[in-house]
Structures are given as structure tokens and as C-alpha cells.
Amino acid sequence: MRHATLAVLLLLGLSSTVAFADDFADDLRWRGPLRVRTQFPLDLLSLDLEPDHGGLLPQGLWALDVSVTHSNTFEITEGFDIARAAFDSGASLGDWAFVVDAEVTRFGIRMDWVPHRRVQLGIEVPALSYSEGFLDGIVDDTHDTLGLPGNDRDLRPQDQLEIEFLGGRSRYTLPDDGLSFGDVTLSAKIGLYRDDFAAWALRVSAKAPTGDEDKLAGSGSWDFGLALHTTLGRGNHYFHGGLGWYVLGDAEVLPVVDWEDKGVLQLGYEWRANGRWSVVAHLIAATSALPSSPQRNDDERIEAVFGFHYGRDNWQLSVGVIENITTNDNTQDLGIHVGMSWWL
């Protein structure tokens, strides 16, 4: 995390040497990094960095974004089965343990409006669906072919839905696989600086506890965040960065877990092949919201996203693939993202 933070600071120093102007590339209003946040089910309960470029939409414009992201996760804390057996026998756990074996689909509907050339207001309403899914075999075959660790995937049946969290004398088990609305996020993106090479913006965001926490669709508490977004480049080559800090309320449904505030760093590259196509990739590194424990769940997570944009005058299609880089118990294994954006 320290090396990645240094990279962002270097980018800040570079952009500060460029004279102020007011004509940053108009086509930044779309494109940029794929707007894919982490898809780990427990992290979906909290506010997180959504990758974005450093520009704002033109003043007076409305934008509508509709997205669906489907991801496969198998994560289990070390010694979970032993902890569950002890819990079932009446013991009180001094720590916490969980298993997440599921596929989650996150639907997002987002509206943005620019009432002032320096202010962009946004609201997102998500919905979450948990299921047994169909990606287990693909993930297992990929891991076997590439020699990647399976994190004990082969010890459990394929394509099953199992989310259970134990702590103290409390237990949470996902009740079913239905669709539920999640926590609504409100944001204000404030333009700080732009010229013909660089753009910087600050995003202030808040997540309201509107989701059904019993169905693991919301945390039951407010979260607040502050993020800095930047874009550097011109012509065919652009670099996008984001650095955010998030103050999290506790997830009321999960026993004996006090979420820790988290920092998130995003670095990405975009190659604009022509006026319609862009190829994009980015990395996200973040501290864990899970509290420190004897297990390895409090380690930093790193995820990669690769994809493309294809756009016309007033719409854009975005498609991407998500893959975890670290093998900690706080990342999803594989995900697919599809989004559509329109100007209104």
C-alpha cells in the first residue's frame, strides 16, 4: 500500500506542473476505468471506492448508468469447521469465523446530474441476489490449469450456496437466495482542477441503511467516504487513479464484528483505439474492513479488472472481467461486469 500511495503522490506532483486551463477533453464524460467496485459479499455491505476518471460531465447533463456484475466467491476462515462444531456443542467462540460459498449478482442503477460546472451529484440504488451459481467448475479448471491455489475449494460440493458467520454465541446464516434492494449511496463529485492534460476531482459520499440486512443486502448503518480521482493523458493514452478513505458503521447483522475503516487505492490505464473503442485495465488495493484476527482475513486485498468500452454519441457499453490477485479470505475469485450508460 505504501508503494501504491507513493505512485498517486507522484501523479499529483506531475499534474501540478501543468498550467490551468478549462478545456479538458470532452470525451472524458464517458470512458475512464470500468466502474466496478469489489464484489466480495461482506465488502458489498459497506461503502467502497468505485473507480472513476477525474473529469465531470458537462453542465446541465443527466446521466443514467445501469450495470450488472456477477461474481463467484469461495472463502473460508482457517478452522471454520472446527469452530462450527464447537459452536454447535455449546461453546462460545472467542473470535469469529465464516464461510462464503456463493455467487452474487449486483444490479446497480445510478443517476448523475451536473447543476454547476464544478459539481456533479449522484445517487445509486443497488440490488443483490445470492445463488448457487454456475462458475465453480470454470474457476476450479482455471486454477488447476494455471497451478493456482484453490483455497480448499475441492473439499466442498460445487455450485452450492452457503454463507455463515459465527462469533461469540451468535450465528448468522443467509436465509435464502432471493433478490433484495441494497443500501442507497449519495455522492457529490467536485471538480478541483482540469486542463488539456490532467483532471482532478474530489468525491464525498454517504451510504444510507436502506437495504435488508437480514438478507445480507445492507449493513444496517451509515457509512461515509472521501475519495480523490485523477486522469492524466491525451490522445490514445490515459492513466486513471483514485485514493479513498471510508468510515464504516458496524454491520448489524454480523455477530461480534466491529468494522474497521478502510483505505482504497485504484490505478488504471486506458488505450483509446478510436472514437468508439477503449481498452481498459485497473488494479484496486485496499485494507480490510474485517477486524484483526488470528486468521488472515485482515490482510490487504488486491483485485484486477480488464475490459473495454464501446460508445456512440449518447450511449456506451462497458464489459469487463474481475479477478483477485491476493488469495486472502476477503476477495471474490472471478467476476463478470456489463454496464450501459446514456446521456439524458
Short mmCIF file of C-alpha atoms in Angstrom, two decimals:
data_model
loop_
_atom_site.label_atom_id
_atom_site.label_comp_id
_atom_site.label_asym_id
_atom_site.label_seq_id
_atom_site.Cartn_x
_atom_site.Cartn_y
_atom_site.Cartn_z
CA MET A 1 0.00 0.00 0.00
CA ARG A 2 2.86 2.44 0.71
CA HIS A 3 4.33 1.98 -2.79
CA ALA A 4 0.94 2.47 -4.42
CA THR A 5 0.27 5.59 -2.37
CA LEU A 6 3.63 6.98 -3.47
CA ALA A 7 2.61 6.45 -7.10
CA VAL A 8 -0.52 8.56 -6.58
CA LEU A 9 1.51 11.32 -4.91
CA LEU A 10 3.92 11.34 -7.86
CA LEU A 11 0.98 11.71 -10.23
CA LEU A 12 -0.27 14.63 -8.15
CA GLY A 13 3.11 16.31 -8.37
CA LEU A 14 3.23 15.79 -12.14
CA SER A 15 -0.19 17.28 -12.76
CA SER A 16 0.54 20.31 -10.58
CA THR A 17 3.19 21.45 -13.09
CA VAL A 18 0.59 21.87 -15.85
CA ALA A 19 -0.88 25.34 -16.34
CA PHE A 20 -4.55 25.76 -15.51
CA ALA A 21 -6.95 25.72 -18.43
CA ASP A 22 -10.60 25.00 -18.94
CA ASP A 23 -10.78 22.70 -21.94
CA PHE A 24 -10.05 19.20 -20.64
CA ALA A 25 -11.01 16.57 -23.23
CA ASP A 26 -14.78 16.49 -23.58
CA ASP A 27 -14.80 12.76 -24.26
CA LEU A 28 -13.80 12.12 -20.65
CA ARG A 29 -17.50 12.42 -19.89
CA TRP A 30 -17.64 8.68 -20.56
CA ARG A 31 -14.87 6.13 -20.82
CA GLY A 32 -12.41 6.08 -17.96
CA PRO A 33 -11.92 2.95 -15.82
CA LEU A 34 -14.67 0.37 -15.56
CA ARG A 35 -16.88 1.42 -12.66
CA VAL A 36 -16.54 -1.88 -10.81
CA ARG A 37 -16.13 -1.94 -7.04
CA THR A 38 -15.08 -5.04 -5.10
CA GLN A 39 -17.60 -7.89 -5.25
CA PHE A 40 -16.66 -9.78 -2.08
CA PRO A 41 -20.05 -10.32 -0.38
CA LEU A 42 -19.05 -8.99 3.04
CA ASP A 43 -17.46 -5.89 1.47
CA LEU A 44 -20.60 -5.27 -0.60
CA LEU A 45 -22.28 -4.29 2.67
CA SER A 46 -20.02 -1.26 3.11
CA LEU A 47 -19.16 1.87 1.16
CA ASP A 48 -16.23 1.34 -1.19
CA LEU A 49 -14.26 3.06 -3.93
CA GLU A 50 -15.94 2.99 -7.33
CA PRO A 51 -13.24 3.63 -9.95
CA ASP A 52 -13.84 6.80 -11.98
CA HIS A 53 -11.98 9.39 -14.05
CA GLY A 54 -11.04 12.83 -12.79
CA GLY A 55 -13.43 14.76 -15.04
CA LEU A 56 -17.05 15.83 -14.66
CA LEU A 57 -19.96 15.58 -17.05
CA PRO A 58 -20.89 18.76 -18.95
CA GLN A 59 -23.03 21.21 -17.01
CA GLY A 60 -26.78 20.60 -17.18
CA LEU A 61 -26.43 17.00 -18.31
CA TRP A 62 -28.18 13.99 -16.77
CA ALA A 63 -26.58 10.55 -16.99
CA LEU A 64 -28.10 7.13 -16.41
CA ASP A 65 -25.94 4.06 -15.70
CA VAL A 66 -27.34 0.53 -15.45
CA SER A 67 -24.98 -2.32 -14.57
CA VAL A 68 -24.94 -5.97 -13.60
CA THR A 69 -21.93 -7.70 -12.03
CA HIS A 70 -21.87 -11.44 -11.36
CA SER A 71 -19.07 -12.93 -9.27
CA ASN A 72 -18.05 -16.25 -7.78
CA THR A 73 -16.66 -16.47 -4.24
CA PHE A 74 -15.37 -19.28 -2.10
CA GLU A 75 -13.71 -18.07 1.09
CA ILE A 76 -13.43 -19.87 4.41
CA THR A 77 -11.56 -18.85 7.53
CA GLU A 78 -8.94 -21.23 8.82
CA GLY A 79 -10.50 -23.77 11.18
CA PHE A 80 -14.10 -22.78 10.38
CA ASP A 81 -15.46 -26.34 10.51
CA ILE A 82 -13.82 -26.89 13.90
CA ALA A 83 -15.26 -23.60 15.14
CA ARG A 84 -18.73 -24.55 13.89
CA ALA A 85 -18.57 -27.93 15.63
CA ALA A 86 -17.55 -26.23 18.86
CA PHE A 87 -20.35 -23.68 18.46
CA ASP A 88 -22.91 -26.44 17.87
CA SER A 89 -21.73 -28.19 21.02
CA GLY A 90 -22.50 -25.09 23.08
CA ALA A 91 -19.11 -23.38 23.23
CA SER A 92 -18.80 -19.60 22.98
CA LEU A 93 -16.31 -18.52 20.34
CA GLY A 94 -13.77 -16.00 21.49
CA ASP A 95 -13.19 -14.89 17.89
CA TRP A 96 -15.25 -15.01 14.71
CA ALA A 97 -15.24 -17.31 11.68
CA PHE A 98 -17.12 -17.56 8.41
CA VAL A 99 -17.64 -19.43 5.17
CA VAL A 100 -18.78 -17.69 1.97
CA ASP A 101 -19.53 -20.14 -0.85
CA ALA A 102 -21.83 -18.37 -3.27
CA GLU A 103 -22.30 -16.43 -6.45
CA VAL A 104 -23.62 -12.92 -6.07
CA THR A 105 -25.24 -10.73 -8.69
CA ARG A 106 -25.20 -7.00 -8.03
CA PHE A 107 -27.54 -4.79 -10.06
CA GLY A 108 -26.91 -1.07 -9.99
CA ILE A 109 -28.97 1.89 -11.21
CA ARG A 110 -27.20 5.24 -10.99
CA MET A 111 -28.25 8.78 -11.88
CA ASP A 112 -25.88 11.74 -12.12
CA TRP A 113 -26.69 15.41 -12.66
CA VAL A 114 -24.41 18.42 -13.08
CA PRO A 115 -26.12 21.56 -11.72
CA HIS A 116 -22.84 23.50 -11.84
CA ARG A 117 -19.71 23.12 -13.94
CA ARG A 118 -17.75 22.14 -10.80
CA VAL A 119 -20.34 19.91 -9.08
CA GLN A 120 -21.77 16.53 -10.11
CA LEU A 121 -24.43 14.96 -7.89
CA GLY A 122 -25.15 11.22 -7.94
CA ILE A 123 -27.41 8.57 -6.44
CA GLU A 124 -27.09 4.80 -6.81
CA VAL A 125 -29.70 2.19 -5.91
CA PRO A 126 -28.29 -1.37 -5.88
CA ALA A 127 -29.94 -4.77 -5.58
CA LEU A 128 -28.22 -8.02 -4.56
CA SER A 129 -29.01 -11.64 -5.34
CA TYR A 130 -27.18 -14.67 -3.91
CA SER A 131 -27.31 -18.07 -5.61
CA GLU A 132 -25.54 -21.41 -6.07
CA GLY A 133 -24.39 -20.23 -9.49
CA PHE A 134 -22.54 -21.98 -12.28
CA LEU A 135 -18.91 -20.77 -12.21
CA ASP A 136 -17.36 -23.24 -9.73
CA GLY A 137 -16.25 -25.69 -12.43
CA ILE A 138 -14.73 -22.92 -14.56
CA VAL A 139 -12.82 -21.49 -11.60
CA ASP A 140 -11.58 -24.93 -10.50
CA ASP A 141 -10.40 -25.83 -14.01
CA THR A 142 -8.63 -22.48 -14.36
CA HIS A 143 -6.86 -22.90 -11.03
CA ASP A 144 -5.78 -26.45 -11.93
CA THR A 145 -4.52 -25.40 -15.37
CA LEU A 146 -2.52 -22.45 -14.09
CA GLY A 147 -1.36 -24.13 -10.89
CA LEU A 148 -3.12 -21.58 -8.68
CA PRO A 149 -4.19 -22.34 -5.10
CA GLY A 150 -7.79 -23.47 -4.67
CA ASN A 151 -8.22 -22.42 -1.02
CA ASP A 152 -9.77 -25.83 -0.17
CA ARG A 153 -12.47 -25.49 -2.84
CA ASP A 154 -12.25 -29.22 -3.58
CA LEU A 155 -13.30 -30.07 -0.01
CA ARG A 156 -16.85 -28.84 -0.61
CA PRO A 157 -19.53 -29.61 -3.23
CA GLN A 158 -19.61 -27.48 -6.35
CA ASP A 159 -22.31 -24.88 -7.03
CA GLN A 160 -23.78 -24.59 -3.55
CA LEU A 161 -24.97 -21.58 -1.57
CA GLU A 162 -23.52 -21.38 1.93
CA ILE A 163 -22.93 -18.14 3.81
CA GLU A 164 -22.49 -18.50 7.56
CA PHE A 165 -20.85 -16.24 10.12
CA LEU A 166 -20.10 -17.25 13.74
CA GLY A 167 -18.99 -15.09 16.65
CA GLY A 168 -19.37 -15.34 20.41
CA ARG A 169 -22.73 -17.06 20.96
CA SER A 170 -24.25 -15.58 17.80
CA ARG A 171 -24.71 -17.06 14.34
CA TYR A 172 -25.81 -15.57 11.02
CA THR A 173 -26.90 -17.82 8.15
CA LEU A 174 -28.14 -16.44 4.82
CA PRO A 175 -31.84 -17.41 4.82
CA ASP A 176 -32.48 -17.77 1.07
CA ASP A 177 -31.34 -16.78 -2.41
CA GLY A 178 -33.86 -14.04 -3.20
CA LEU A 179 -33.29 -10.59 -4.70
CA SER A 180 -33.15 -7.66 -2.26
CA PHE A 181 -32.56 -3.94 -2.59
CA GLY A 182 -29.33 -2.72 -1.01
CA ASP A 183 -28.09 0.44 0.66
CA VAL A 184 -28.52 3.66 -1.34
CA THR A 185 -25.39 5.76 -1.94
CA LEU A 186 -25.45 9.55 -2.34
CA SER A 187 -22.42 11.41 -3.68
CA ALA A 188 -21.11 14.80 -4.74
CA LYS A 189 -18.16 14.94 -7.14
CA ILE A 190 -16.38 18.30 -7.01
CA GLY A 191 -14.07 19.38 -9.82
CA LEU A 192 -10.76 20.62 -8.43
CA TYR A 193 -8.60 21.17 -11.50
CA ARG A 194 -8.52 20.47 -15.22
CA ASP A 195 -6.51 21.37 -18.30
CA ASP A 196 -5.66 19.68 -21.58
CA PHE A 197 -3.57 17.01 -19.83
CA ALA A 198 -4.99 16.43 -16.34
CA ALA A 199 -8.20 16.44 -14.34
CA TRP A 200 -8.71 16.11 -10.59
CA ALA A 201 -11.94 15.73 -8.64
CA LEU A 202 -12.97 15.06 -5.06
CA ARG A 203 -15.92 12.77 -4.29
CA VAL A 204 -17.82 12.96 -0.99
CA SER A 205 -20.21 10.04 -0.44
CA ALA A 206 -22.58 8.60 2.12
CA LYS A 207 -24.33 5.22 2.25
CA ALA A 208 -27.75 5.08 3.90
CA PRO A 209 -29.01 1.92 5.66
CA THR A 210 -31.91 1.22 3.28
CA GLY A 211 -31.09 -2.42 2.42
CA ASP A 212 -32.46 -5.58 4.03
CA GLU A 213 -29.66 -6.52 6.43
CA ASP A 214 -31.23 -9.88 7.31
CA LYS A 215 -30.79 -10.93 3.65
CA LEU A 216 -27.21 -9.57 3.55
CA ALA A 217 -28.23 -6.71 1.26
CA GLY A 218 -27.32 -3.88 3.64
CA SER A 219 -25.23 -3.18 6.70
CA GLY A 220 -27.88 -1.51 8.85
CA SER A 221 -25.68 1.55 9.41
CA TRP A 222 -24.41 4.70 7.73
CA ASP A 223 -21.00 4.85 6.01
CA PHE A 224 -19.12 7.95 4.84
CA GLY A 225 -16.32 8.31 2.32
CA LEU A 226 -13.91 10.77 0.73
CA ALA A 227 -12.07 9.94 -2.50
CA LEU A 228 -9.68 11.74 -4.85
CA HIS A 229 -9.92 10.87 -8.56
CA THR A 230 -7.46 11.84 -11.28
CA THR A 231 -6.91 11.36 -15.00
CA LEU A 232 -3.66 12.14 -16.82
CA GLY A 233 -3.09 11.82 -20.55
CA ARG A 234 -4.06 12.86 -24.02
CA GLY A 235 -4.60 11.28 -27.43
CA ASN A 236 -4.79 7.50 -27.13
CA HIS A 237 -3.24 7.01 -23.69
CA TYR A 238 -4.78 7.87 -20.33
CA PHE A 239 -3.92 6.96 -16.73
CA HIS A 240 -6.62 6.95 -14.07
CA GLY A 241 -6.13 6.93 -10.32
CA GLY A 242 -8.24 7.01 -7.20
CA LEU A 243 -7.47 7.17 -3.50
CA GLY A 244 -10.27 6.90 -0.92
CA TRP A 245 -10.86 6.64 2.82
CA TYR A 246 -14.10 5.19 4.21
CA VAL A 247 -15.52 5.49 7.72
CA LEU A 248 -17.76 2.47 8.29
CA GLY A 249 -20.58 1.77 10.68
CA ASP A 250 -20.96 -1.77 12.01
CA ALA A 251 -22.78 -4.45 10.03
CA GLU A 252 -25.61 -5.02 12.48
CA VAL A 253 -26.50 -8.49 11.20
CA LEU A 254 -23.00 -9.98 11.68
CA PRO A 255 -22.15 -11.04 15.25
CA VAL A 256 -19.28 -9.50 17.24
CA VAL A 257 -17.76 -7.70 14.24
CA ASP A 258 -16.75 -4.05 14.52
CA TRP A 259 -15.86 -2.97 11.00
CA GLU A 260 -12.59 -1.10 10.67
CA ASP A 261 -12.29 2.00 8.48
CA LYS A 262 -10.54 1.22 5.21
CA GLY A 263 -8.33 2.88 2.63
CA VAL A 264 -8.59 2.04 -1.06
CA LEU A 265 -6.19 2.77 -3.94
CA GLN A 266 -7.01 2.36 -7.65
CA LEU A 267 -4.55 2.68 -10.55
CA GLY A 268 -5.54 2.09 -14.17
CA TYR A 269 -4.67 2.55 -17.81
CA GLU A 270 -6.89 3.23 -20.83
CA TRP A 271 -5.97 2.92 -24.51
CA ARG A 272 -8.43 4.71 -26.78
CA ALA A 273 -8.21 2.83 -30.04
CA ASN A 274 -10.50 5.32 -31.82
CA GLY A 275 -13.56 7.46 -31.19
CA ARG A 276 -15.69 4.44 -30.25
CA TRP A 277 -13.46 1.82 -28.61
CA SER A 278 -11.37 1.90 -25.44
CA VAL A 279 -9.44 -0.94 -23.80
CA VAL A 280 -9.11 -0.50 -20.03
CA ALA A 281 -7.45 -2.20 -17.07
CA HIS A 282 -7.06 -1.27 -13.43
CA LEU A 283 -5.88 -2.61 -10.08
CA ILE A 284 -7.57 -1.99 -6.74
CA ALA A 285 -5.70 -2.42 -3.46
CA ALA A 286 -7.46 -1.94 -0.12
CA THR A 287 -7.07 -2.52 3.55
CA SER A 288 -9.62 -4.93 5.01
CA ALA A 289 -12.77 -3.80 6.77
CA LEU A 290 -12.68 -7.03 8.77
CA PRO A 291 -11.11 -6.59 12.21
CA SER A 292 -7.71 -8.04 13.02
CA SER A 293 -7.83 -11.72 13.96
CA PRO A 294 -5.58 -14.77 14.26
CA GLN A 295 -6.73 -15.74 10.76
CA ARG A 296 -5.53 -13.95 7.64
CA ASN A 297 -8.75 -12.07 6.91
CA ASP A 298 -7.32 -8.70 7.90
CA ASP A 299 -4.71 -8.69 5.11
CA GLU A 300 -4.85 -6.21 2.24
CA ARG A 301 -6.75 -7.27 -0.87
CA ILE A 302 -5.70 -6.66 -4.47
CA GLU A 303 -8.02 -7.15 -7.44
CA ALA A 304 -7.65 -6.64 -11.20
CA VAL A 305 -10.24 -5.63 -13.79
CA PHE A 306 -9.81 -5.88 -17.58
CA GLY A 307 -12.34 -4.83 -20.21
CA PHE A 308 -13.46 -2.38 -22.86
CA HIS A 309 -15.87 0.44 -23.66
CA TYR A 310 -17.78 0.86 -26.90
CA GLY A 311 -19.71 4.07 -27.36
CA ARG A 312 -21.73 6.26 -29.71
CA ASP A 313 -22.88 9.86 -29.43
CA ASN A 314 -25.19 9.37 -26.44
CA TRP A 315 -24.58 5.86 -25.07
CA GLN A 316 -21.81 3.49 -24.08
CA LEU A 317 -21.45 -0.25 -23.47
CA SER A 318 -18.87 -1.43 -20.91
CA VAL A 319 -17.77 -5.04 -20.39
CA GLY A 320 -15.12 -6.42 -18.05
CA VAL A 321 -13.70 -9.39 -16.16
CA ILE A 322 -12.72 -9.24 -12.46
CA GLU A 323 -10.03 -11.43 -10.89
CA ASN A 324 -8.47 -11.47 -7.44
CA ILE A 325 -4.68 -11.16 -7.17
CA THR A 326 -4.32 -11.97 -3.48
CA THR A 327 -5.62 -15.23 -2.00
CA ASN A 328 -6.76 -13.75 1.30
CA ASP A 329 -10.19 -14.60 2.68
CA ASN A 330 -11.58 -11.20 1.67
CA THR A 331 -11.77 -11.25 -2.15
CA GLN A 332 -14.02 -12.76 -4.78
CA ASP A 333 -12.47 -15.30 -7.20
CA LEU A 334 -13.90 -14.35 -10.60
CA GLY A 335 -16.46 -11.84 -11.82
CA ILE A 336 -18.10 -10.54 -14.99
CA HIS A 337 -19.37 -6.97 -15.41
CA VAL A 338 -21.68 -5.44 -18.02
CA GLY A 339 -22.82 -1.82 -17.94
CA MET A 340 -24.80 0.58 -20.12
CA SER A 341 -24.63 4.36 -19.89
CA TRP A 342 -26.77 7.05 -21.51
CA TRP A 343 -26.78 10.85 -21.64
CA LEU A 344 -30.11 12.44 -20.99
#
